[in-house]
Amino acid sequence: MEKELEKTVLDFLLPLRMGKGLDADKYSAMCDVLGSLKARLSDEDSIPKSWAVWLVDTVPHMEGCAYLYPEHEAEKIFDKAQETLELIYDVLT
């Protein structure tokens, strides 16, 4: 599951960092993996450290990328970052 999380996060973030914009399909794939994590961790008291790194770093990277874009596009990225943060909180609670 760690490799799947890593792959979907990187697949989404790399084009965003390179100025290619917000890819809705890649964002959706990342959200699907986060949903899978929630189901998988529902009976656990903790999460693997390697998963935590990806969960902690994703939103700040998204927000940092937003500054590369014009205001309208940046707002979309910030909105998606907020949605992602909510999904991550959902995974962790």
Tab-separated table of N, CA and C in Angstrom:
chain	number	residue	atom	x	y	z
A	1	MET	N	0.818	-1.194	0.000
A	1	MET	CA	0.000	0.000	0.000
A	1	MET	C	0.867	1.267	0.000
A	2	GLU	N	2.041	1.184	0.627
A	2	GLU	CA	2.929	2.356	0.648
A	2	GLU	C	3.336	2.762	-0.764
A	3	LYS	N	3.682	1.800	-1.589
A	3	LYS	CA	4.099	2.105	-2.963
A	3	LYS	C	2.951	2.721	-3.761
A	4	GLU	N	1.748	2.230	-3.543
A	4	GLU	CA	0.586	2.783	-4.230
A	4	GLU	C	0.334	4.222	-3.790
A	5	LEU	N	0.453	4.481	-2.493
A	5	LEU	CA	0.299	5.843	-1.969
A	5	LEU	C	1.383	6.744	-2.560
A	6	GLU	N	2.620	6.296	-2.512
A	6	GLU	CA	3.736	7.069	-3.052
A	6	GLU	C	3.534	7.371	-4.541
A	7	LYS	N	3.145	6.374	-5.299
A	7	LYS	CA	2.974	6.548	-6.739
A	7	LYS	C	1.865	7.541	-7.056
A	8	THR	N	0.725	7.411	-6.419
A	8	THR	CA	-0.387	8.305	-6.758
A	8	THR	C	-0.110	9.737	-6.320
A	9	VAL	N	0.542	9.900	-5.180
A	9	VAL	CA	0.884	11.260	-4.732
A	9	VAL	C	1.889	11.885	-5.697
A	10	LEU	N	2.918	11.143	-6.049
A	10	LEU	CA	3.916	11.684	-6.983
A	10	LEU	C	3.334	11.925	-8.373
A	11	ASP	N	2.476	11.010	-8.833
A	11	ASP	CA	1.838	11.197	-10.139
A	11	ASP	C	1.026	12.493	-10.173
A	12	PHE	N	0.428	12.839	-9.039
A	12	PHE	CA	-0.347	14.071	-8.962
A	12	PHE	C	0.550	15.296	-8.785
A	13	LEU	N	1.520	15.207	-7.879
A	13	LEU	CA	2.317	16.390	-7.520
A	13	LEU	C	3.352	16.800	-8.573
A	14	LEU	N	3.984	15.845	-9.233
A	14	LEU	CA	5.060	16.206	-10.162
A	14	LEU	C	4.592	17.132	-11.285
A	15	PRO	N	3.508	16.817	-11.988
A	15	PRO	CA	3.047	17.765	-13.021
A	15	PRO	C	2.629	19.114	-12.430
A	16	LEU	N	2.064	19.080	-11.243
A	16	LEU	CA	1.661	20.320	-10.580
A	16	LEU	C	2.885	21.190	-10.306
A	17	ARG	N	3.961	20.575	-9.836
A	17	ARG	CA	5.211	21.297	-9.566
A	17	ARG	C	5.863	21.815	-10.835
A	18	MET	N	5.627	21.129	-11.932
A	18	MET	CA	6.259	21.510	-13.201
A	18	MET	C	5.440	22.545	-13.965
A	19	GLY	N	4.360	23.031	-13.338
A	19	GLY	CA	3.561	24.068	-13.970
A	19	GLY	C	2.561	23.576	-14.998
A	20	LYS	N	2.258	22.280	-14.973
A	20	LYS	CA	1.338	21.712	-15.956
A	20	LYS	C	-0.116	21.748	-15.500
A	21	GLY	N	-0.358	22.278	-14.330
A	21	GLY	CA	-1.724	22.437	-13.852
A	21	GLY	C	-2.228	21.279	-13.014
A	22	LEU	N	-3.450	21.451	-12.580
A	22	LEU	CA	-4.125	20.488	-11.721
A	22	LEU	C	-4.779	19.422	-12.595
A	23	ASP	N	-4.349	18.180	-12.445
A	23	ASP	CA	-4.891	17.073	-13.219
A	23	ASP	C	-5.989	16.400	-12.392
A	24	ALA	N	-7.235	16.562	-12.812
A	24	ALA	CA	-8.381	16.055	-12.057
A	24	ALA	C	-8.348	14.532	-11.923
A	25	ASP	N	-7.925	13.830	-12.966
A	25	ASP	CA	-7.877	12.364	-12.906
A	25	ASP	C	-6.831	11.875	-11.905
A	26	LYS	N	-5.684	12.522	-11.907
A	26	LYS	CA	-4.630	12.130	-10.965
A	26	LYS	C	-5.011	12.496	-9.531
A	27	TYR	N	-5.708	13.620	-9.390
A	27	TYR	CA	-6.190	14.008	-8.056
A	27	TYR	C	-7.199	12.980	-7.556
A	28	SER	N	-8.106	12.566	-8.422
A	28	SER	CA	-9.120	11.569	-8.066
A	28	SER	C	-8.472	10.242	-7.672
A	29	ALA	N	-7.449	9.835	-8.412
A	29	ALA	CA	-6.731	8.594	-8.091
A	29	ALA	C	-6.089	8.685	-6.713
A	30	MET	N	-5.506	9.833	-6.395
A	30	MET	CA	-4.900	10.028	-5.079
A	30	MET	C	-5.967	9.945	-3.983
A	31	CYS	N	-7.113	10.556	-4.229
A	31	CYS	CA	-8.207	10.524	-3.250
A	31	CYS	C	-8.709	9.095	-3.043
A	32	ASP	N	-8.765	8.314	-4.119
A	32	ASP	CA	-9.183	6.915	-4.013
A	32	ASP	C	-8.232	6.126	-3.116
A	33	VAL	N	-6.942	6.370	-3.269
A	33	VAL	CA	-5.959	5.676	-2.434
A	33	VAL	C	-6.121	6.099	-0.973
A	34	LEU	N	-6.361	7.377	-0.738
A	34	LEU	CA	-6.584	7.828	0.640
A	34	LEU	C	-7.817	7.155	1.241
A	35	GLY	N	-8.854	6.991	0.443
A	35	GLY	CA	-10.039	6.274	0.910
A	35	GLY	C	-9.731	4.827	1.250
A	36	SER	N	-8.891	4.204	0.447
A	36	SER	CA	-8.474	2.818	0.713
A	36	SER	C	-7.674	2.726	2.004
A	37	LEU	N	-6.857	3.739	2.250
A	37	LEU	CA	-6.077	3.760	3.495
A	37	LEU	C	-6.995	3.806	4.700
A	38	LYS	N	-8.014	4.632	4.624
A	38	LYS	CA	-8.953	4.739	5.740
A	38	LYS	C	-9.570	3.383	6.052
A	39	ALA	N	-10.033	2.691	5.024
A	39	ALA	CA	-10.634	1.377	5.225
A	39	ALA	C	-9.615	0.389	5.801
A	40	ARG	N	-8.422	0.450	5.306
A	40	ARG	CA	-7.384	-0.490	5.747
A	40	ARG	C	-6.935	-0.220	7.184
A	41	LEU	N	-6.980	1.046	7.594
A	41	LEU	CA	-6.496	1.410	8.923
A	41	LEU	C	-7.609	1.510	9.965
A	42	SER	N	-8.822	1.183	9.603
A	42	SER	CA	-9.950	1.387	10.508
A	42	SER	C	-9.821	0.626	11.824
A	43	ASP	N	-9.159	-0.505	11.826
A	43	ASP	CA	-9.009	-1.301	13.046
A	43	ASP	C	-7.630	-1.168	13.683
A	44	GLU	N	-6.817	-0.270	13.162
A	44	GLU	CA	-5.447	-0.111	13.658
A	44	GLU	C	-5.356	1.051	14.655
A	45	ASP	N	-4.413	0.942	15.576
A	45	ASP	CA	-4.167	2.017	16.538
A	45	ASP	C	-3.138	3.016	16.048
A	46	SER	N	-2.366	2.636	15.033
A	46	SER	CA	-1.332	3.516	14.503
A	46	SER	C	-1.175	3.245	13.013
A	47	ILE	N	-0.404	4.127	12.380
A	47	ILE	CA	-0.122	3.943	10.962
A	47	ILE	C	1.374	3.754	10.783
A	48	PRO	N	1.775	3.068	9.721
A	48	PRO	CA	3.205	2.921	9.468
A	48	PRO	C	3.862	4.287	9.253
A	49	LYS	N	5.062	4.427	9.758
A	49	LYS	CA	5.796	5.683	9.649
A	49	LYS	C	5.960	6.122	8.194
A	50	SER	N	6.207	5.175	7.314
A	50	SER	CA	6.409	5.512	5.903
A	50	SER	C	5.135	6.107	5.296
A	51	TRP	N	3.961	5.694	5.740
A	51	TRP	CA	2.706	6.271	5.266
A	51	TRP	C	2.540	7.675	5.815
A	52	ALA	N	2.932	7.839	7.069
A	52	ALA	CA	2.766	9.145	7.722
A	52	ALA	C	3.534	10.235	6.980
A	53	VAL	N	4.704	9.915	6.495
A	53	VAL	CA	5.513	10.891	5.759
A	53	VAL	C	4.740	11.418	4.555
A	54	TRP	N	4.122	10.525	3.798
A	54	TRP	CA	3.357	10.952	2.617
A	54	TRP	C	2.125	11.746	3.030
A	55	LEU	N	1.471	11.339	4.095
A	55	LEU	CA	0.267	12.038	4.537
A	55	LEU	C	0.588	13.438	5.057
A	56	VAL	N	1.687	13.567	5.739
A	56	VAL	CA	2.071	14.862	6.315
A	56	VAL	C	2.565	15.834	5.249
A	57	ASP	N	3.264	15.350	4.244
A	57	ASP	CA	3.904	16.231	3.266
A	57	ASP	C	3.040	16.638	2.076
A	58	THR	N	2.004	15.916	1.787
A	58	THR	CA	1.236	16.146	0.560
A	58	THR	C	0.611	17.538	0.505
A	59	VAL	N	-0.115	17.936	1.536
A	59	VAL	CA	-0.816	19.227	1.517
A	59	VAL	C	0.153	20.408	1.443
A	60	PRO	N	1.219	20.447	2.247
A	60	PRO	CA	2.154	21.565	2.100
A	60	PRO	C	2.773	21.662	0.704
A	61	HIS	N	3.031	20.517	0.077
A	61	HIS	CA	3.566	20.545	-1.290
A	61	HIS	C	2.538	21.116	-2.262
A	62	MET	N	1.286	20.734	-2.090
A	62	MET	CA	0.231	21.276	-2.951
A	62	MET	C	0.143	22.793	-2.787
A	63	GLU	N	0.144	23.249	-1.546
A	63	GLU	CA	0.045	24.687	-1.287
A	63	GLU	C	1.249	25.436	-1.843
A	64	GLY	N	2.420	24.847	-1.726
A	64	GLY	CA	3.617	25.473	-2.283
A	64	GLY	C	3.552	25.593	-3.791
A	65	CYS	N	2.984	24.600	-4.443
A	65	CYS	CA	2.842	24.634	-5.907
A	65	CYS	C	1.862	25.708	-6.351
A	66	ALA	N	0.890	26.010	-5.532
A	66	ALA	CA	-0.139	26.985	-5.909
A	66	ALA	C	0.471	28.330	-6.281
A	67	TYR	N	1.579	28.666	-5.660
A	67	TYR	CA	2.211	29.966	-5.920
A	67	TYR	C	2.843	30.062	-7.311
A	68	LEU	N	2.907	28.943	-8.001
A	68	LEU	CA	3.440	28.942	-9.364
A	68	LEU	C	2.402	29.371	-10.400
A	69	TYR	N	1.156	29.478	-9.981
A	69	TYR	CA	0.044	29.660	-10.909
A	69	TYR	C	-0.638	31.019	-10.727
A	70	PRO	N	-1.359	31.441	-11.768
A	70	PRO	CA	-2.161	32.667	-11.646
A	70	PRO	C	-3.209	32.487	-10.540
A	71	GLU	N	-3.719	33.594	-10.055
A	71	GLU	CA	-4.603	33.588	-8.886
A	71	GLU	C	-5.773	32.613	-9.007
A	72	HIS	N	-6.454	32.612	-10.134
A	72	HIS	CA	-7.624	31.743	-10.292
A	72	HIS	C	-7.247	30.264	-10.163
A	73	GLU	N	-6.182	29.867	-10.822
A	73	GLU	CA	-5.719	28.484	-10.755
A	73	GLU	C	-5.178	28.159	-9.360
A	74	ALA	N	-4.504	29.113	-8.753
A	74	ALA	CA	-3.981	28.916	-7.395
A	74	ALA	C	-5.116	28.664	-6.411
A	75	GLU	N	-6.210	29.377	-6.575
A	75	GLU	CA	-7.368	29.168	-5.694
A	75	GLU	C	-7.898	27.745	-5.810
A	76	LYS	N	-7.947	27.214	-7.024
A	76	LYS	CA	-8.388	25.833	-7.234
A	76	LYS	C	-7.459	24.855	-6.510
A	77	ILE	N	-6.167	25.124	-6.603
A	77	ILE	CA	-5.186	24.244	-5.958
A	77	ILE	C	-5.327	24.325	-4.439
A	78	PHE	N	-5.495	25.527	-3.903
A	78	PHE	CA	-5.708	25.664	-2.460
A	78	PHE	C	-6.982	24.950	-2.019
A	79	ASP	N	-8.033	25.027	-2.833
A	79	ASP	CA	-9.280	24.320	-2.509
A	79	ASP	C	-9.058	22.811	-2.471
A	80	LYS	N	-8.337	22.302	-3.450
A	80	LYS	CA	-8.038	20.861	-3.485
A	80	LYS	C	-7.123	20.463	-2.327
A	81	ALA	N	-6.221	21.348	-1.948
A	81	ALA	CA	-5.355	21.074	-0.797
A	81	ALA	C	-6.200	20.951	0.471
A	82	GLN	N	-7.198	21.817	0.610
A	82	GLN	CA	-8.087	21.753	1.777
A	82	GLN	C	-8.889	20.452	1.766
A	83	GLU	N	-9.399	20.059	0.596
A	83	GLU	CA	-10.125	18.791	0.479
A	83	GLU	C	-9.217	17.615	0.840
A	84	THR	N	-7.978	17.680	0.387
A	84	THR	CA	-7.018	16.622	0.679
A	84	THR	C	-6.730	16.552	2.169
A	85	LEU	N	-6.582	17.706	2.787
A	85	LEU	CA	-6.352	17.740	4.232
A	85	LEU	C	-7.508	17.083	4.977
A	86	GLU	N	-8.725	17.355	4.561
A	86	GLU	CA	-9.892	16.735	5.185
A	86	GLU	C	-9.880	15.229	4.991
A	87	LEU	N	-9.499	14.768	3.799
A	87	LEU	CA	-9.395	13.323	3.559
A	87	LEU	C	-8.336	12.684	4.459
A	88	ILE	N	-7.222	13.380	4.612
A	88	ILE	CA	-6.138	12.849	5.467
A	88	ILE	C	-6.596	12.804	6.914
A	89	TYR	N	-7.258	13.837	7.394
A	89	TYR	CA	-7.805	13.802	8.757
A	89	TYR	C	-8.764	12.627	8.911
A	90	ASP	N	-9.558	12.389	7.881
A	90	ASP	CA	-10.506	11.275	7.907
A	90	ASP	C	-9.768	9.945	8.001
A	91	VAL	N	-8.652	9.824	7.311
A	91	VAL	CA	-7.840	8.605	7.383
A	91	VAL	C	-7.307	8.407	8.800
A	92	LEU	N	-6.908	9.504	9.421
A	92	LEU	CA	-6.236	9.412	10.718
A	92	LEU	C	-7.169	9.318	11.916
A	93	THR	N	-8.450	9.545	11.691
A	93	THR	CA	-9.382	9.497	12.838
A	93	THR	C	-10.287	8.299	12.780
